[in-house]
Amino acid sequence: MHTGREVSTRALGSVMGTDACHHYAHGTSGARILAALDSLDGIDVAQLAAVTGLHRTTVRRRVDKLVQDGLAEEADGLVYLPRHLAGDAGLRPDPDQLQQVALDCGTAGMGERRRKRHRDQRRHYQEWLTARTQRTVECRRPGRTRLRLVPEGAVDETTGELQDPAWRGWIVDDPYHPTWPTPPWSGDEAAYG
């Protein structure tokens, strides 16, 4: 069922941060319903459910609570935005009424406490990152020298010719990691020519 009506994101943003739309009061569902209401063009619960994407029983329950708190009006099966909350561009929330609703629901100040908790968490995380970086820098071992396994002079640097017979048969291209050629029984006969 398409009604041509949408949830106004501007209206939604104007009420979402208020304590009246906290989880324990009207919540996100109530905010979405408020953002979809109009003061002149009423909408029934089934259409409101289609517009907001909420279940019909959730819409019914939230509308009853919004009407009870004076944030919506219902007449002849249609739900309207009260005139004192209506502006030129739709919902114009009344901060005093939203604060009173938050006081009545017991959610007044919860938004600020949540924002303070999040600020503290971000600050603690940044402090932890800084301390961790400092610990990492302090705990680093001083530059370790690599252990050279093939002694200097075992291979002539200019010609690459093997000088030390003790390293005969080894692949000494990398003096830090000499390798023994692949054994004949491994199946790679090309290594032994």
PDB file of C-alpha atoms in Angstrom:
ATOM      1  CA  MET A   1       0.000   0.000   0.000  1.00  0.00           C
ATOM      2  CA  HIS A   2       1.695   3.186  -1.177  1.00  0.00           C
ATOM      3  CA  THR A   3       0.355   6.463   0.223  1.00  0.00           C
ATOM      4  CA  GLY A   4       2.804   8.875  -1.395  1.00  0.00           C
ATOM      5  CA  ARG A   5       3.837  10.038   2.063  1.00  0.00           C
ATOM      6  CA  GLU A   6       7.357   9.618   3.449  1.00  0.00           C
ATOM      7  CA  VAL A   7       9.121   9.941   6.768  1.00  0.00           C
ATOM      8  CA  SER A   8      10.743  13.358   6.777  1.00  0.00           C
ATOM      9  CA  THR A   9      14.388  12.932   7.717  1.00  0.00           C
ATOM     10  CA  ARG A  10      14.585  16.580   8.756  1.00  0.00           C
ATOM     11  CA  ALA A  11      11.642  16.125  11.124  1.00  0.00           C
ATOM     12  CA  LEU A  12      13.079  12.830  12.343  1.00  0.00           C
ATOM     13  CA  GLY A  13      16.400  14.484  13.105  1.00  0.00           C
ATOM     14  CA  SER A  14      14.690  17.244  15.076  1.00  0.00           C
ATOM     15  CA  VAL A  15      13.167  14.810  17.586  1.00  0.00           C
ATOM     16  CA  MET A  16      15.583  11.850  17.615  1.00  0.00           C
ATOM     17  CA  GLY A  17      18.077  13.436  19.996  1.00  0.00           C
ATOM     18  CA  THR A  18      15.480  14.421  22.565  1.00  0.00           C
ATOM     19  CA  ASP A  19      14.909  12.509  25.781  1.00  0.00           C
ATOM     20  CA  ALA A  20      11.235  12.082  24.824  1.00  0.00           C
ATOM     21  CA  CYS A  21      12.377   9.781  22.011  1.00  0.00           C
ATOM     22  CA  HIS A  22      14.748   7.800  24.216  1.00  0.00           C
ATOM     23  CA  HIS A  23      14.411   4.011  24.170  1.00  0.00           C
ATOM     24  CA  TYR A  24      12.444   3.976  27.443  1.00  0.00           C
ATOM     25  CA  ALA A  25       9.981   6.661  26.320  1.00  0.00           C
ATOM     26  CA  HIS A  26       8.674   6.876  22.729  1.00  0.00           C
ATOM     27  CA  GLY A  27      11.841   5.533  21.157  1.00  0.00           C
ATOM     28  CA  THR A  28      12.859   5.532  17.515  1.00  0.00           C
ATOM     29  CA  SER A  29       9.476   4.130  16.510  1.00  0.00           C
ATOM     30  CA  GLY A  30       7.668   7.081  18.051  1.00  0.00           C
ATOM     31  CA  ALA A  31      10.054   9.517  16.359  1.00  0.00           C
ATOM     32  CA  ARG A  32       9.470   7.877  12.956  1.00  0.00           C
ATOM     33  CA  ILE A  33       5.710   8.069  13.416  1.00  0.00           C
ATOM     34  CA  LEU A  34       5.920  11.749  14.419  1.00  0.00           C
ATOM     35  CA  ALA A  35       8.051  12.493  11.359  1.00  0.00           C
ATOM     36  CA  ALA A  36       5.418  10.906   9.087  1.00  0.00           C
ATOM     37  CA  LEU A  37       2.408  12.801  10.492  1.00  0.00           C
ATOM     38  CA  ASP A  38       0.776  15.881   8.992  1.00  0.00           C
ATOM     39  CA  SER A  39      -1.577  18.339  10.710  1.00  0.00           C
ATOM     40  CA  LEU A  40      -4.098  18.516   7.840  1.00  0.00           C
ATOM     41  CA  ASP A  41      -3.802  15.197   6.048  1.00  0.00           C
ATOM     42  CA  GLY A  42      -4.574  12.349   8.456  1.00  0.00           C
ATOM     43  CA  ILE A  43      -3.271   8.832   7.992  1.00  0.00           C
ATOM     44  CA  ASP A  44      -4.623   5.551   9.332  1.00  0.00           C
ATOM     45  CA  VAL A  45      -2.569   2.995  11.259  1.00  0.00           C
ATOM     46  CA  ALA A  46      -2.168   0.578   8.303  1.00  0.00           C
ATOM     47  CA  GLN A  47      -0.866   3.352   6.037  1.00  0.00           C
ATOM     48  CA  LEU A  48       1.365   4.663   8.834  1.00  0.00           C
ATOM     49  CA  ALA A  49       2.825   1.160   9.223  1.00  0.00           C
ATOM     50  CA  ALA A  50       3.548   1.050   5.475  1.00  0.00           C
ATOM     51  CA  VAL A  51       5.173   4.490   5.510  1.00  0.00           C
ATOM     52  CA  THR A  52       7.357   3.924   8.579  1.00  0.00           C
ATOM     53  CA  GLY A  53       8.182   0.277   7.936  1.00  0.00           C
ATOM     54  CA  LEU A  54       6.987  -0.687  11.411  1.00  0.00           C
ATOM     55  CA  HIS A  55       4.588  -3.481  12.294  1.00  0.00           C
ATOM     56  CA  ARG A  56       0.948  -2.463  12.577  1.00  0.00           C
ATOM     57  CA  THR A  57       0.721  -3.443  16.268  1.00  0.00           C
ATOM     58  CA  THR A  58       3.842  -1.411  17.051  1.00  0.00           C
ATOM     59  CA  VAL A  59       2.338   1.586  15.278  1.00  0.00           C
ATOM     60  CA  ARG A  60      -0.964   1.169  17.145  1.00  0.00           C
ATOM     61  CA  ARG A  61       0.805   0.949  20.515  1.00  0.00           C
ATOM     62  CA  ARG A  62       3.059   3.948  19.775  1.00  0.00           C
ATOM     63  CA  VAL A  63       0.207   6.068  18.416  1.00  0.00           C
ATOM     64  CA  ASP A  64      -1.829   5.443  21.589  1.00  0.00           C
ATOM     65  CA  LYS A  65       1.144   6.566  23.707  1.00  0.00           C
ATOM     66  CA  LEU A  66       1.798   9.613  21.478  1.00  0.00           C
ATOM     67  CA  VAL A  67      -1.870  10.630  21.747  1.00  0.00           C
ATOM     68  CA  GLN A  68      -1.757  10.128  25.529  1.00  0.00           C
ATOM     69  CA  ASP A  69       1.284  12.458  25.765  1.00  0.00           C
ATOM     70  CA  GLY A  70      -0.253  15.081  23.440  1.00  0.00           C
ATOM     71  CA  LEU A  71       2.227  14.518  20.607  1.00  0.00           C
ATOM     72  CA  ALA A  72      -0.430  13.189  18.189  1.00  0.00           C
ATOM     73  CA  GLU A  73      -4.196  13.434  17.710  1.00  0.00           C
ATOM     74  CA  GLU A  74      -6.600  10.782  16.511  1.00  0.00           C
ATOM     75  CA  ALA A  75     -10.003  11.414  14.947  1.00  0.00           C
ATOM     76  CA  ASP A  76     -12.233   9.094  12.865  1.00  0.00           C
ATOM     77  CA  GLY A  77      -9.528   6.424  12.669  1.00  0.00           C
ATOM     78  CA  LEU A  78      -6.933   8.856  11.280  1.00  0.00           C
ATOM     79  CA  VAL A  79      -3.841  10.113  13.088  1.00  0.00           C
ATOM     80  CA  TYR A  80      -2.829  13.784  12.829  1.00  0.00           C
ATOM     81  CA  LEU A  81       0.036  15.959  13.993  1.00  0.00           C
ATOM     82  CA  PRO A  82      -1.289  18.468  16.574  1.00  0.00           C
ATOM     83  CA  ARG A  83      -1.417  22.057  15.312  1.00  0.00           C
ATOM     84  CA  HIS A  84       0.939  23.327  18.020  1.00  0.00           C
ATOM     85  CA  LEU A  85       3.617  20.959  16.667  1.00  0.00           C
ATOM     86  CA  ALA A  86       3.015  21.777  13.002  1.00  0.00           C
ATOM     87  CA  GLY A  87       5.167  24.238  11.102  1.00  0.00           C
ATOM     88  CA  ASP A  88       5.428  25.295   7.474  1.00  0.00           C
ATOM     89  CA  ALA A  89       7.673  22.338   6.619  1.00  0.00           C
ATOM     90  CA  GLY A  90       5.957  19.709   8.790  1.00  0.00           C
ATOM     91  CA  LEU A  91       6.931  18.815  12.347  1.00  0.00           C
ATOM     92  CA  ARG A  92       8.157  21.679  14.518  1.00  0.00           C
ATOM     93  CA  PRO A  93       8.797  20.142  17.915  1.00  0.00           C
ATOM     94  CA  ASP A  94       8.022  22.086  21.077  1.00  0.00           C
ATOM     95  CA  PRO A  95      11.076  21.667  23.363  1.00  0.00           C
ATOM     96  CA  ASP A  96       9.061  22.395  26.509  1.00  0.00           C
ATOM     97  CA  GLN A  97       6.460  19.736  25.704  1.00  0.00           C
ATOM     98  CA  LEU A  98       9.150  17.194  24.763  1.00  0.00           C
ATOM     99  CA  GLN A  99      10.948  17.935  28.053  1.00  0.00           C
ATOM    100  CA  GLN A 100       7.690  17.448  29.986  1.00  0.00           C
ATOM    101  CA  VAL A 101       7.080  14.129  28.190  1.00  0.00           C
ATOM    102  CA  ALA A 102      10.629  13.054  29.106  1.00  0.00           C
ATOM    103  CA  LEU A 103      10.009  14.005  32.741  1.00  0.00           C
ATOM    104  CA  ASP A 104       6.732  12.056  32.763  1.00  0.00           C
ATOM    105  CA  CYS A 105       8.400   8.982  31.215  1.00  0.00           C
ATOM    106  CA  GLY A 106      11.441   9.188  33.501  1.00  0.00           C
ATOM    107  CA  THR A 107      13.916   9.694  30.663  1.00  0.00           C
ATOM    108  CA  ALA A 108      14.863  13.331  31.321  1.00  0.00           C
ATOM    109  CA  GLY A 109      18.641  13.749  31.204  1.00  0.00           C
ATOM    110  CA  MET A 110      19.338  10.275  29.809  1.00  0.00           C
ATOM    111  CA  GLY A 111      20.498  11.623  26.447  1.00  0.00           C
ATOM    112  CA  GLU A 112      23.070  13.911  28.050  1.00  0.00           C
ATOM    113  CA  ARG A 113      24.297  11.092  30.299  1.00  0.00           C
ATOM    114  CA  ARG A 114      24.670   8.859  27.233  1.00  0.00           C
ATOM    115  CA  ARG A 115      26.566  11.555  25.326  1.00  0.00           C
ATOM    116  CA  LYS A 116      28.857  12.121  28.345  1.00  0.00           C
ATOM    117  CA  ARG A 117      29.491   8.369  28.620  1.00  0.00           C
ATOM    118  CA  HIS A 118      30.378   8.222  24.915  1.00  0.00           C
ATOM    119  CA  ARG A 119      32.720  11.221  25.231  1.00  0.00           C
ATOM    120  CA  ASP A 120      34.426   9.556  28.205  1.00  0.00           C
ATOM    121  CA  GLN A 121      34.756   6.281  26.304  1.00  0.00           C
ATOM    122  CA  ARG A 122      36.324   8.058  23.305  1.00  0.00           C
ATOM    123  CA  ARG A 123      38.727   9.937  25.611  1.00  0.00           C
ATOM    124  CA  HIS A 124      39.740   6.725  27.451  1.00  0.00           C
ATOM    125  CA  TYR A 125      40.247   4.944  24.144  1.00  0.00           C
ATOM    126  CA  GLN A 126      42.495   7.730  22.848  1.00  0.00           C
ATOM    127  CA  GLU A 127      44.491   7.660  26.099  1.00  0.00           C
ATOM    128  CA  TRP A 128      44.834   3.879  25.818  1.00  0.00           C
ATOM    129  CA  LEU A 129      46.035   4.176  22.207  1.00  0.00           C
ATOM    130  CA  THR A 130      48.611   6.795  23.191  1.00  0.00           C
ATOM    131  CA  ALA A 131      49.867   4.709  26.123  1.00  0.00           C
ATOM    132  CA  ARG A 132      50.012   1.585  23.971  1.00  0.00           C
ATOM    133  CA  THR A 133      52.036   3.400  21.299  1.00  0.00           C
ATOM    134  CA  GLN A 134      54.466   4.701  23.907  1.00  0.00           C
ATOM    135  CA  ARG A 135      54.853   1.223  25.457  1.00  0.00           C
ATOM    136  CA  THR A 136      55.490  -0.275  22.036  1.00  0.00           C
ATOM    137  CA  VAL A 137      58.191   2.273  21.275  1.00  0.00           C
ATOM    138  CA  GLU A 138      59.832   1.804  24.700  1.00  0.00           C
ATOM    139  CA  CYS A 139      59.748  -2.014  24.485  1.00  0.00           C
ATOM    140  CA  ARG A 140      61.275  -2.299  21.044  1.00  0.00           C
ATOM    141  CA  ARG A 141      64.545  -4.097  21.002  1.00  0.00           C
ATOM    142  CA  PRO A 142      67.460  -2.134  19.696  1.00  0.00           C
ATOM    143  CA  GLY A 143      68.305  -2.967  16.106  1.00  0.00           C
ATOM    144  CA  ARG A 144      69.494  -6.545  16.066  1.00  0.00           C
ATOM    145  CA  THR A 145      72.180  -7.484  13.596  1.00  0.00           C
ATOM    146  CA  ARG A 146      71.407 -10.421  11.366  1.00  0.00           C
ATOM    147  CA  LEU A 147      73.474 -13.532  11.878  1.00  0.00           C
ATOM    148  CA  ARG A 148      75.604 -14.159   8.835  1.00  0.00           C
ATOM    149  CA  LEU A 149      75.893 -17.927   8.334  1.00  0.00           C
ATOM    150  CA  VAL A 150      78.271 -17.970   5.383  1.00  0.00           C
ATOM    151  CA  PRO A 151      81.535 -16.416   6.590  1.00  0.00           C
ATOM    152  CA  GLU A 152      83.077 -13.565   4.683  1.00  0.00           C
ATOM    153  CA  GLY A 153      85.671 -14.786   2.214  1.00  0.00           C
ATOM    154  CA  ALA A 154      83.865 -18.091   1.555  1.00  0.00           C
ATOM    155  CA  VAL A 155      82.588 -16.591  -1.716  1.00  0.00           C
ATOM    156  CA  ASP A 156      84.549 -14.178  -3.945  1.00  0.00           C
ATOM    157  CA  GLU A 157      82.438 -10.985  -4.010  1.00  0.00           C
ATOM    158  CA  THR A 158      83.430  -9.982  -7.543  1.00  0.00           C
ATOM    159  CA  THR A 159      83.165 -13.315  -9.386  1.00  0.00           C
ATOM    160  CA  GLY A 160      80.728 -15.201  -7.116  1.00  0.00           C
ATOM    161  CA  GLU A 161      83.132 -18.178  -7.120  1.00  0.00           C
ATOM    162  CA  LEU A 162      83.106 -20.429  -4.044  1.00  0.00           C
ATOM    163  CA  GLN A 163      86.467 -20.129  -2.182  1.00  0.00           C
ATOM    164  CA  ASP A 164      85.784 -22.331   0.880  1.00  0.00           C
ATOM    165  CA  PRO A 165      85.416 -26.063   0.065  1.00  0.00           C
ATOM    166  CA  ALA A 166      83.324 -26.545   3.242  1.00  0.00           C
ATOM    167  CA  TRP A 167      80.392 -24.794   1.498  1.00  0.00           C
ATOM    168  CA  ARG A 168      80.585 -26.942  -1.650  1.00  0.00           C
ATOM    169  CA  GLY A 169      77.066 -28.071  -2.669  1.00  0.00           C
ATOM    170  CA  TRP A 170      75.302 -25.284  -0.771  1.00  0.00           C
ATOM    171  CA  ILE A 171      73.412 -22.471  -2.480  1.00  0.00           C
ATOM    172  CA  VAL A 172      75.041 -19.406  -0.943  1.00  0.00           C
ATOM    173  CA  ASP A 173      73.402 -16.581  -2.928  1.00  0.00           C
ATOM    174  CA  ASP A 174      72.118 -15.197   0.379  1.00  0.00           C
ATOM    175  CA  PRO A 175      74.908 -15.396   3.012  1.00  0.00           C
ATOM    176  CA  TYR A 176      72.321 -14.999   5.776  1.00  0.00           C
ATOM    177  CA  HIS A 177      70.195 -17.906   4.553  1.00  0.00           C
ATOM    178  CA  PRO A 178      72.179 -20.608   2.720  1.00  0.00           C
ATOM    179  CA  THR A 179      70.176 -23.573   1.428  1.00  0.00           C
ATOM    180  CA  TRP A 180      71.011 -27.102   0.448  1.00  0.00           C
ATOM    181  CA  PRO A 181      69.898 -28.130  -3.031  1.00  0.00           C
ATOM    182  CA  THR A 182      66.821 -30.281  -3.412  1.00  0.00           C
ATOM    183  CA  PRO A 183      67.714 -33.970  -2.852  1.00  0.00           C
ATOM    184  CA  PRO A 184      67.408 -36.382  -5.796  1.00  0.00           C
ATOM    185  CA  TRP A 185      64.745 -38.476  -4.090  1.00  0.00           C
ATOM    186  CA  SER A 186      62.369 -35.459  -3.958  1.00  0.00           C
ATOM    187  CA  GLY A 187      61.585 -35.838  -7.650  1.00  0.00           C
ATOM    188  CA  ASP A 188      63.221 -32.608  -8.783  1.00  0.00           C
ATOM    189  CA  GLU A 189      66.006 -34.008 -10.979  1.00  0.00           C
ATOM    190  CA  ALA A 190      66.552 -30.655 -12.693  1.00  0.00           C
ATOM    191  CA  ALA A 191      68.388 -29.379  -9.623  1.00  0.00           C
ATOM    192  CA  TYR A 192      71.141 -31.976 -10.168  1.00  0.00           C
ATOM    193  CA  GLY A 193      71.466 -31.468 -13.889  1.00  0.00           C
TER     194      GLY A 193
END
